[in-house]
Amino acid sequence: MKIFLDTADIDEIRIAARWGVIDGVTTNPSLYAKVGGASYESILQEICKITPGPVSAEVVAADVEGMLTEGRHFARLAANIVVKVPMCEEGLEAITRLADEGIKTNCTLIFSTNQGLLAAKAGASFISPFIGRLDDINEDGMTVIRELAELLALHEMDAEIITASIRHPLHVTQAALAGAHIATMPFKVLQQMIHHPLTDKGIVQFRADWDKARAELAAKKGE
Ligand code: E4P
């Protein structure tokens, strides 16, 4: 399963890229608002320079023509831009038309298996079920991932599932086992995946034992 970072924070993306574990980035208007300080376009271009993988840029227009204008504009920014379009009637039409133009899309704000099916039929390259927001309202977000993975495989449809709205590392494991192609996560969740208390304790212990052995050797030589 591929790992995307769900952020517009350049520093976080740079760090994760150095670790060699990220395959792409997803952004949205709220994530952009969190960092601000520069135009959305310049941030997207910077991200595209750091990662060669897909970078999602989200449209905010509510009408089809507006979505197309924004989508084409984003697609011109870099070769690896993917246009993020919300699941709605206008969004489906925009996805269909952008796909006809050879522009890749990521259908966002998916909360049901049927929404995912429609997005895939419209020609979205990626479909993004929001599992955390479903869990928040006492529904099982992972069920949508499991059903969509089965459905896409059964009907040999090309869209890739991006498990989105990830809240904790367990979501990542569950998404991978449920058959998601991608998990997009906040930087903090990626860090949480790296750490384990026994690993961290082990590193400290090995270093302490090493230092002790070296000190004893130095003392012996100095006798
Ligand atoms: C996905 O592409 C979205 O940007 C994101 O995962 C939404 O997550 P949230 O529910 O934490 O806002």
PDB file of C-alpha atoms and ligand atoms in Angstrom:
ATOM      1  CA  MET A   1       0.000   0.000   0.000  1.00  0.00           C
ATOM      2  CA  LYS A   2       1.194   3.470  -0.850  1.00  0.00           C
ATOM      3  CA  ILE A   3       1.528   6.171   1.801  1.00  0.00           C
ATOM      4  CA  PHE A   4       0.537   9.770   1.130  1.00  0.00           C
ATOM      5  CA  LEU A   5       0.961  12.694   3.488  1.00  0.00           C
ATOM      6  CA  ASP A   6      -2.233  14.668   4.129  1.00  0.00           C
ATOM      7  CA  THR A   7      -0.827  18.160   4.633  1.00  0.00           C
ATOM      8  CA  ALA A   8       0.125  21.431   2.962  1.00  0.00           C
ATOM      9  CA  ASP A   9       3.031  21.947   5.367  1.00  0.00           C
ATOM     10  CA  ILE A  10       6.233  22.009   3.292  1.00  0.00           C
ATOM     11  CA  ASP A  11       8.515  21.264   6.264  1.00  0.00           C
ATOM     12  CA  GLU A  12       6.564  18.125   7.154  1.00  0.00           C
ATOM     13  CA  ILE A  13       6.663  16.953   3.527  1.00  0.00           C
ATOM     14  CA  ARG A  14      10.413  17.577   3.277  1.00  0.00           C
ATOM     15  CA  ILE A  15      11.099  15.560   6.445  1.00  0.00           C
ATOM     16  CA  ALA A  16       8.893  12.624   5.385  1.00  0.00           C
ATOM     17  CA  ALA A  17      10.395  12.658   1.889  1.00  0.00           C
ATOM     18  CA  ARG A  18      13.871  12.317   3.448  1.00  0.00           C
ATOM     19  CA  TRP A  19      12.645   9.209   5.297  1.00  0.00           C
ATOM     20  CA  GLY A  20      11.865   7.739   1.868  1.00  0.00           C
ATOM     21  CA  VAL A  21       8.400   6.517   2.771  1.00  0.00           C
ATOM     22  CA  ILE A  22       5.949   8.864   1.070  1.00  0.00           C
ATOM     23  CA  ASP A  23       4.483   8.223  -2.360  1.00  0.00           C
ATOM     24  CA  GLY A  24       2.383  11.367  -2.745  1.00  0.00           C
ATOM     25  CA  VAL A  25       0.560  14.199  -0.986  1.00  0.00           C
ATOM     26  CA  THR A  26      -3.063  15.249  -0.553  1.00  0.00           C
ATOM     27  CA  THR A  27      -4.101  18.798   0.292  1.00  0.00           C
ATOM     28  CA  ASN A  28      -7.454  20.491   0.766  1.00  0.00           C
ATOM     29  CA  PRO A  29      -8.617  24.075   1.447  1.00  0.00           C
ATOM     30  CA  SER A  30      -8.611  23.514   5.232  1.00  0.00           C
ATOM     31  CA  LEU A  31      -5.045  22.149   5.196  1.00  0.00           C
ATOM     32  CA  TYR A  32      -3.980  25.124   3.050  1.00  0.00           C
ATOM     33  CA  ALA A  33      -5.673  27.530   5.496  1.00  0.00           C
ATOM     34  CA  LYS A  34      -3.671  25.935   8.351  1.00  0.00           C
ATOM     35  CA  VAL A  35      -0.342  26.935   6.768  1.00  0.00           C
ATOM     36  CA  GLY A  36      -1.302  30.001   4.670  1.00  0.00           C
ATOM     37  CA  GLY A  37       1.441  32.588   4.125  1.00  0.00           C
ATOM     38  CA  ALA A  38       1.726  31.985   0.364  1.00  0.00           C
ATOM     39  CA  SER A  39      -0.604  31.296  -2.540  1.00  0.00           C
ATOM     40  CA  TYR A  40      -2.102  27.802  -2.813  1.00  0.00           C
ATOM     41  CA  GLU A  41      -0.464  27.534  -6.250  1.00  0.00           C
ATOM     42  CA  SER A  42       3.043  28.291  -4.993  1.00  0.00           C
ATOM     43  CA  ILE A  43       2.674  25.781  -2.166  1.00  0.00           C
ATOM     44  CA  LEU A  44       1.478  23.132  -4.615  1.00  0.00           C
ATOM     45  CA  GLN A  45       4.428  23.784  -6.926  1.00  0.00           C
ATOM     46  CA  GLU A  46       6.830  23.484  -4.011  1.00  0.00           C
ATOM     47  CA  ILE A  47       5.242  20.187  -2.940  1.00  0.00           C
ATOM     48  CA  CYS A  48       5.445  18.872  -6.523  1.00  0.00           C
ATOM     49  CA  LYS A  49       9.169  19.622  -6.549  1.00  0.00           C
ATOM     50  CA  ILE A  50       9.682  17.606  -3.359  1.00  0.00           C
ATOM     51  CA  THR A  51       7.687  14.546  -4.391  1.00  0.00           C
ATOM     52  CA  PRO A  52       7.338  13.073  -7.869  1.00  0.00           C
ATOM     53  CA  GLY A  53       4.191  11.216  -6.732  1.00  0.00           C
ATOM     54  CA  PRO A  54       0.599  12.430  -7.155  1.00  0.00           C
ATOM     55  CA  VAL A  55      -0.206  15.725  -5.390  1.00  0.00           C
ATOM     56  CA  SER A  56      -3.913  16.480  -4.924  1.00  0.00           C
ATOM     57  CA  ALA A  57      -5.110  20.079  -5.346  1.00  0.00           C
ATOM     58  CA  GLU A  58      -8.750  20.692  -4.445  1.00  0.00           C
ATOM     59  CA  VAL A  59     -11.221  22.836  -6.364  1.00  0.00           C
ATOM     60  CA  VAL A  60     -13.630  25.060  -4.429  1.00  0.00           C
ATOM     61  CA  ALA A  61     -16.062  26.092  -7.186  1.00  0.00           C
ATOM     62  CA  ALA A  62     -19.600  24.787  -6.827  1.00  0.00           C
ATOM     63  CA  ASP A  63     -20.470  24.727 -10.538  1.00  0.00           C
ATOM     64  CA  VAL A  64     -19.071  22.508 -13.294  1.00  0.00           C
ATOM     65  CA  GLU A  65     -17.466  25.266 -15.362  1.00  0.00           C
ATOM     66  CA  GLY A  66     -15.804  26.706 -12.259  1.00  0.00           C
ATOM     67  CA  MET A  67     -14.461  23.266 -11.287  1.00  0.00           C
ATOM     68  CA  LEU A  68     -13.114  22.772 -14.807  1.00  0.00           C
ATOM     69  CA  THR A  69     -11.419  26.180 -14.832  1.00  0.00           C
ATOM     70  CA  GLU A  70      -9.770  25.556 -11.453  1.00  0.00           C
ATOM     71  CA  GLY A  71      -8.895  21.969 -12.370  1.00  0.00           C
ATOM     72  CA  ARG A  72      -7.218  22.922 -15.657  1.00  0.00           C
ATOM     73  CA  HIS A  73      -5.344  25.706 -13.865  1.00  0.00           C
ATOM     74  CA  PHE A  74      -4.020  23.297 -11.204  1.00  0.00           C
ATOM     75  CA  ALA A  75      -3.108  20.697 -13.840  1.00  0.00           C
ATOM     76  CA  ARG A  76      -0.879  23.247 -15.592  1.00  0.00           C
ATOM     77  CA  LEU A  77       1.136  23.845 -12.400  1.00  0.00           C
ATOM     78  CA  ALA A  78       3.019  20.527 -12.513  1.00  0.00           C
ATOM     79  CA  ALA A  79       2.875  17.148 -14.238  1.00  0.00           C
ATOM     80  CA  ASN A  80       2.074  15.272 -11.021  1.00  0.00           C
ATOM     81  CA  ILE A  81      -0.933  17.372  -9.969  1.00  0.00           C
ATOM     82  CA  VAL A  82      -4.183  15.488  -9.422  1.00  0.00           C
ATOM     83  CA  VAL A  83      -7.356  17.576  -9.302  1.00  0.00           C
ATOM     84  CA  LYS A  84      -9.454  16.915  -6.217  1.00  0.00           C
ATOM     85  CA  VAL A  85     -13.169  17.245  -6.874  1.00  0.00           C
ATOM     86  CA  PRO A  86     -15.964  16.784  -4.315  1.00  0.00           C
ATOM     87  CA  MET A  87     -18.575  14.044  -4.705  1.00  0.00           C
ATOM     88  CA  CYS A  88     -21.711  15.771  -5.949  1.00  0.00           C
ATOM     89  CA  GLU A  89     -23.662  16.004  -9.221  1.00  0.00           C
ATOM     90  CA  GLU A  90     -21.470  18.831 -10.536  1.00  0.00           C
ATOM     91  CA  GLY A  91     -18.354  17.028  -9.307  1.00  0.00           C
ATOM     92  CA  LEU A  92     -19.199  13.872 -11.258  1.00  0.00           C
ATOM     93  CA  GLU A  93     -19.630  15.873 -14.470  1.00  0.00           C
ATOM     94  CA  ALA A  94     -16.366  17.736 -13.848  1.00  0.00           C
ATOM     95  CA  ILE A  95     -14.544  14.424 -13.206  1.00  0.00           C
ATOM     96  CA  THR A  96     -15.913  12.964 -16.458  1.00  0.00           C
ATOM     97  CA  ARG A  97     -14.871  15.991 -18.480  1.00  0.00           C
ATOM     98  CA  LEU A  98     -11.435  16.316 -16.867  1.00  0.00           C
ATOM     99  CA  ALA A  99     -10.837  12.588 -17.483  1.00  0.00           C
ATOM    100  CA  ASP A 100     -11.741  13.144 -21.175  1.00  0.00           C
ATOM    101  CA  GLU A 101      -9.040  15.838 -21.258  1.00  0.00           C
ATOM    102  CA  GLY A 102      -6.513  13.451 -19.729  1.00  0.00           C
ATOM    103  CA  ILE A 103      -6.471  15.240 -16.365  1.00  0.00           C
ATOM    104  CA  LYS A 104      -6.302  12.930 -13.341  1.00  0.00           C
ATOM    105  CA  THR A 105      -8.825  13.458 -10.566  1.00  0.00           C
ATOM    106  CA  ASN A 106      -9.303  12.420  -6.948  1.00  0.00           C
ATOM    107  CA  CYS A 107     -12.957  12.332  -5.919  1.00  0.00           C
ATOM    108  CA  THR A 108     -13.112  13.559  -2.332  1.00  0.00           C
ATOM    109  CA  LEU A 109     -15.697  13.591   0.476  1.00  0.00           C
ATOM    110  CA  ILE A 110     -16.814  10.018  -0.172  1.00  0.00           C
ATOM    111  CA  PHE A 111     -18.801   8.485   2.665  1.00  0.00           C
ATOM    112  CA  SER A 112     -20.519   5.499   1.048  1.00  0.00           C
ATOM    113  CA  THR A 113     -19.656   2.600  -1.230  1.00  0.00           C
ATOM    114  CA  ASN A 114     -22.155   3.789  -3.853  1.00  0.00           C
ATOM    115  CA  GLN A 115     -20.521   7.226  -3.974  1.00  0.00           C
ATOM    116  CA  GLY A 116     -17.181   5.493  -4.554  1.00  0.00           C
ATOM    117  CA  LEU A 117     -18.686   3.348  -7.324  1.00  0.00           C
ATOM    118  CA  LEU A 118     -20.053   6.423  -9.117  1.00  0.00           C
ATOM    119  CA  ALA A 119     -16.753   8.290  -8.832  1.00  0.00           C
ATOM    120  CA  ALA A 120     -14.891   5.322 -10.300  1.00  0.00           C
ATOM    121  CA  LYS A 121     -17.442   5.048 -13.140  1.00  0.00           C
ATOM    122  CA  ALA A 122     -17.069   8.762 -13.908  1.00  0.00           C
ATOM    123  CA  GLY A 123     -13.361   8.161 -14.447  1.00  0.00           C
ATOM    124  CA  ALA A 124     -11.749   9.359 -11.216  1.00  0.00           C
ATOM    125  CA  SER A 125      -8.193   8.026 -10.925  1.00  0.00           C
ATOM    126  CA  PHE A 126      -8.485   8.114  -7.129  1.00  0.00           C
ATOM    127  CA  ILE A 127     -11.453   7.899  -4.771  1.00  0.00           C
ATOM    128  CA  SER A 128     -11.184   9.135  -1.189  1.00  0.00           C
ATOM    129  CA  PRO A 129     -13.502   7.669   1.462  1.00  0.00           C
ATOM    130  CA  PHE A 130     -13.227   9.681   4.719  1.00  0.00           C
ATOM    131  CA  ILE A 131     -13.104   6.984   7.377  1.00  0.00           C
ATOM    132  CA  GLY A 132     -12.357   9.122  10.471  1.00  0.00           C
ATOM    133  CA  ARG A 133     -15.346  11.380   9.879  1.00  0.00           C
ATOM    134  CA  LEU A 134     -17.559   8.276   9.543  1.00  0.00           C
ATOM    135  CA  ASP A 135     -16.170   6.818  12.772  1.00  0.00           C
ATOM    136  CA  ASP A 136     -16.884  10.204  14.414  1.00  0.00           C
ATOM    137  CA  ILE A 137     -20.621   9.738  13.770  1.00  0.00           C
ATOM    138  CA  ASN A 138     -20.626   6.168  15.026  1.00  0.00           C
ATOM    139  CA  GLU A 139     -20.426   4.512  11.605  1.00  0.00           C
ATOM    140  CA  ASP A 140     -17.707   2.053  10.590  1.00  0.00           C
ATOM    141  CA  GLY A 141     -15.556   3.898   8.050  1.00  0.00           C
ATOM    142  CA  MET A 142     -13.460   0.821   7.316  1.00  0.00           C
ATOM    143  CA  THR A 143     -16.523  -1.002   5.947  1.00  0.00           C
ATOM    144  CA  VAL A 144     -16.569   1.453   3.017  1.00  0.00           C
ATOM    145  CA  ILE A 145     -12.898   0.703   2.301  1.00  0.00           C
ATOM    146  CA  ARG A 146     -13.461  -3.041   2.470  1.00  0.00           C
ATOM    147  CA  GLU A 147     -16.538  -2.938   0.215  1.00  0.00           C
ATOM    148  CA  LEU A 148     -14.930  -0.624  -2.337  1.00  0.00           C
ATOM    149  CA  ALA A 149     -11.769  -2.735  -2.514  1.00  0.00           C
ATOM    150  CA  GLU A 150     -13.881  -5.831  -3.198  1.00  0.00           C
ATOM    151  CA  LEU A 151     -16.125  -4.022  -5.684  1.00  0.00           C
ATOM    152  CA  LEU A 152     -13.312  -2.488  -7.734  1.00  0.00           C
ATOM    153  CA  ALA A 153     -11.485  -5.826  -7.937  1.00  0.00           C
ATOM    154  CA  LEU A 154     -14.665  -7.751  -8.808  1.00  0.00           C
ATOM    155  CA  HIS A 155     -15.586  -5.407 -11.648  1.00  0.00           C
ATOM    156  CA  GLU A 156     -12.001  -4.710 -12.725  1.00  0.00           C
ATOM    157  CA  MET A 157     -12.332  -0.950 -12.294  1.00  0.00           C
ATOM    158  CA  ASP A 158      -9.174   1.145 -12.387  1.00  0.00           C
ATOM    159  CA  ALA A 159      -9.678   3.742  -9.616  1.00  0.00           C
ATOM    160  CA  GLU A 160      -7.350   3.591  -6.626  1.00  0.00           C
ATOM    161  CA  ILE A 161      -8.771   3.891  -3.128  1.00  0.00           C
ATOM    162  CA  ILE A 162      -7.179   6.549  -0.942  1.00  0.00           C
ATOM    163  CA  THR A 163      -8.152   5.930   2.668  1.00  0.00           C
ATOM    164  CA  ALA A 164      -8.594   9.489   3.941  1.00  0.00           C
ATOM    165  CA  SER A 165      -9.451  11.198   7.226  1.00  0.00           C
ATOM    166  CA  ILE A 166      -7.075   8.872   9.071  1.00  0.00           C
ATOM    167  CA  ARG A 167      -6.933   9.577  12.784  1.00  0.00           C
ATOM    168  CA  HIS A 168      -4.425   7.052  14.176  1.00  0.00           C
ATOM    169  CA  PRO A 169      -1.917   4.347  13.145  1.00  0.00           C
ATOM    170  CA  LEU A 170      -4.431   1.504  13.597  1.00  0.00           C
ATOM    171  CA  HIS A 171      -6.474   3.026  10.754  1.00  0.00           C
ATOM    172  CA  VAL A 172      -3.429   2.588   8.488  1.00  0.00           C
ATOM    173  CA  THR A 173      -3.007  -1.103   9.318  1.00  0.00           C
ATOM    174  CA  GLN A 174      -6.729  -1.720   8.921  1.00  0.00           C
ATOM    175  CA  ALA A 175      -6.816   0.139   5.577  1.00  0.00           C
ATOM    176  CA  ALA A 176      -3.901  -1.913   4.256  1.00  0.00           C
ATOM    177  CA  LEU A 177      -5.565  -5.184   5.311  1.00  0.00           C
ATOM    178  CA  ALA A 178      -8.917  -4.051   3.877  1.00  0.00           C
ATOM    179  CA  GLY A 179      -7.314  -3.680   0.445  1.00  0.00           C
ATOM    180  CA  ALA A 180      -6.889   0.109   0.136  1.00  0.00           C
ATOM    181  CA  HIS A 181      -4.311   1.107  -2.463  1.00  0.00           C
ATOM    182  CA  ILE A 182      -3.243   4.200  -0.544  1.00  0.00           C
ATOM    183  CA  ALA A 183      -3.541   5.704   2.939  1.00  0.00           C
ATOM    184  CA  THR A 184      -3.199   9.464   3.290  1.00  0.00           C
ATOM    185  CA  MET A 185      -2.353  10.595   6.791  1.00  0.00           C
ATOM    186  CA  PRO A 186      -1.312  13.569   8.909  1.00  0.00           C
ATOM    187  CA  PHE A 187       2.425  13.854   9.637  1.00  0.00           C
ATOM    188  CA  LYS A 188       1.728  13.033  13.304  1.00  0.00           C
ATOM    189  CA  VAL A 189       0.225   9.645  12.384  1.00  0.00           C
ATOM    190  CA  LEU A 190       3.263   8.851  10.222  1.00  0.00           C
ATOM    191  CA  GLN A 191       5.508   9.659  13.208  1.00  0.00           C
ATOM    192  CA  GLN A 192       3.348   7.495  15.471  1.00  0.00           C
ATOM    193  CA  MET A 193       3.821   4.609  13.017  1.00  0.00           C
ATOM    194  CA  ILE A 194       7.594   4.863  13.383  1.00  0.00           C
ATOM    195  CA  HIS A 195       7.735   4.823  17.159  1.00  0.00           C
ATOM    196  CA  HIS A 196       7.221   1.991  19.626  1.00  0.00           C
ATOM    197  CA  PRO A 197       8.049   2.344  23.332  1.00  0.00           C
ATOM    198  CA  LEU A 198      10.129  -0.849  23.282  1.00  0.00           C
ATOM    199  CA  THR A 199      12.083   0.349  20.226  1.00  0.00           C
ATOM    200  CA  ASP A 200      12.799   3.716  21.828  1.00  0.00           C
ATOM    201  CA  LYS A 201      13.746   2.032  25.128  1.00  0.00           C
ATOM    202  CA  GLY A 202      15.956  -0.473  23.252  1.00  0.00           C
ATOM    203  CA  ILE A 203      17.869   2.298  21.448  1.00  0.00           C
ATOM    204  CA  VAL A 204      18.614   4.052  24.751  1.00  0.00           C
ATOM    205  CA  GLN A 205      19.658   0.778  26.418  1.00  0.00           C
ATOM    206  CA  PHE A 206      21.997  -0.278  23.555  1.00  0.00           C
ATOM    207  CA  ARG A 207      23.694   3.128  23.642  1.00  0.00           C
ATOM    208  CA  ALA A 208      24.096   3.020  27.422  1.00  0.00           C
ATOM    209  CA  ASP A 209      25.597  -0.502  27.320  1.00  0.00           C
ATOM    210  CA  TRP A 210      27.943   0.543  24.487  1.00  0.00           C
ATOM    211  CA  ASP A 211      29.138   3.591  26.425  1.00  0.00           C
ATOM    212  CA  LYS A 212      29.644   1.459  29.565  1.00  0.00           C
ATOM    213  CA  ALA A 213      31.710  -1.150  27.700  1.00  0.00           C
ATOM    214  CA  ARG A 214      33.848   1.537  26.041  1.00  0.00           C
ATOM    215  CA  ALA A 215      34.408   3.321  29.345  1.00  0.00           C
ATOM    216  CA  GLU A 216      35.474   0.059  31.036  1.00  0.00           C
ATOM    217  CA  LEU A 217      37.885  -0.668  28.172  1.00  0.00           C
ATOM    218  CA  ALA A 218      39.372   2.828  28.363  1.00  0.00           C
ATOM    219  CA  ALA A 219      39.798   2.485  32.120  1.00  0.00           C
ATOM    220  CA  LYS A 220      41.525  -0.903  31.697  1.00  0.00           C
ATOM    221  CA  LYS A 221      43.940   0.502  29.106  1.00  0.00           C
ATOM    222  CA  GLY A 222      44.755   3.382  31.413  1.00  0.00           C
ATOM    223  CA  GLU A 223      45.714   1.035  34.303  1.00  0.00           C
TER     224      GLU A 223
HETATM  225  C1  E4P B   1      -8.218  13.769   2.302  1.00  0.00           C
HETATM  226  O1  E4P B   1      -7.786  13.922   1.186  1.00  0.00           O
HETATM  227  C2  E4P B   1      -8.586  14.853   3.214  1.00  0.00           C
HETATM  228  O2  E4P B   1      -7.720  15.926   2.957  1.00  0.00           O
HETATM  229  C3  E4P B   1      -8.418  14.505   4.664  1.00  0.00           C
HETATM  230  O3  E4P B   1      -7.987  13.176   4.839  1.00  0.00           O
HETATM  231  C4  E4P B   1      -9.547  14.902   5.539  1.00  0.00           C
HETATM  232  O4  E4P B   1      -9.287  14.507   6.856  1.00  0.00           O
HETATM  233  P1  E4P B   1     -10.001  15.136   8.121  1.00  0.00           P
HETATM  234  O5  E4P B   1     -11.299  14.434   8.319  1.00  0.00           O
HETATM  235  O6  E4P B   1      -9.047  14.867   9.247  1.00  0.00           O
HETATM  236  O7  E4P B   1     -10.179  16.600   7.857  1.00  0.00           O
END
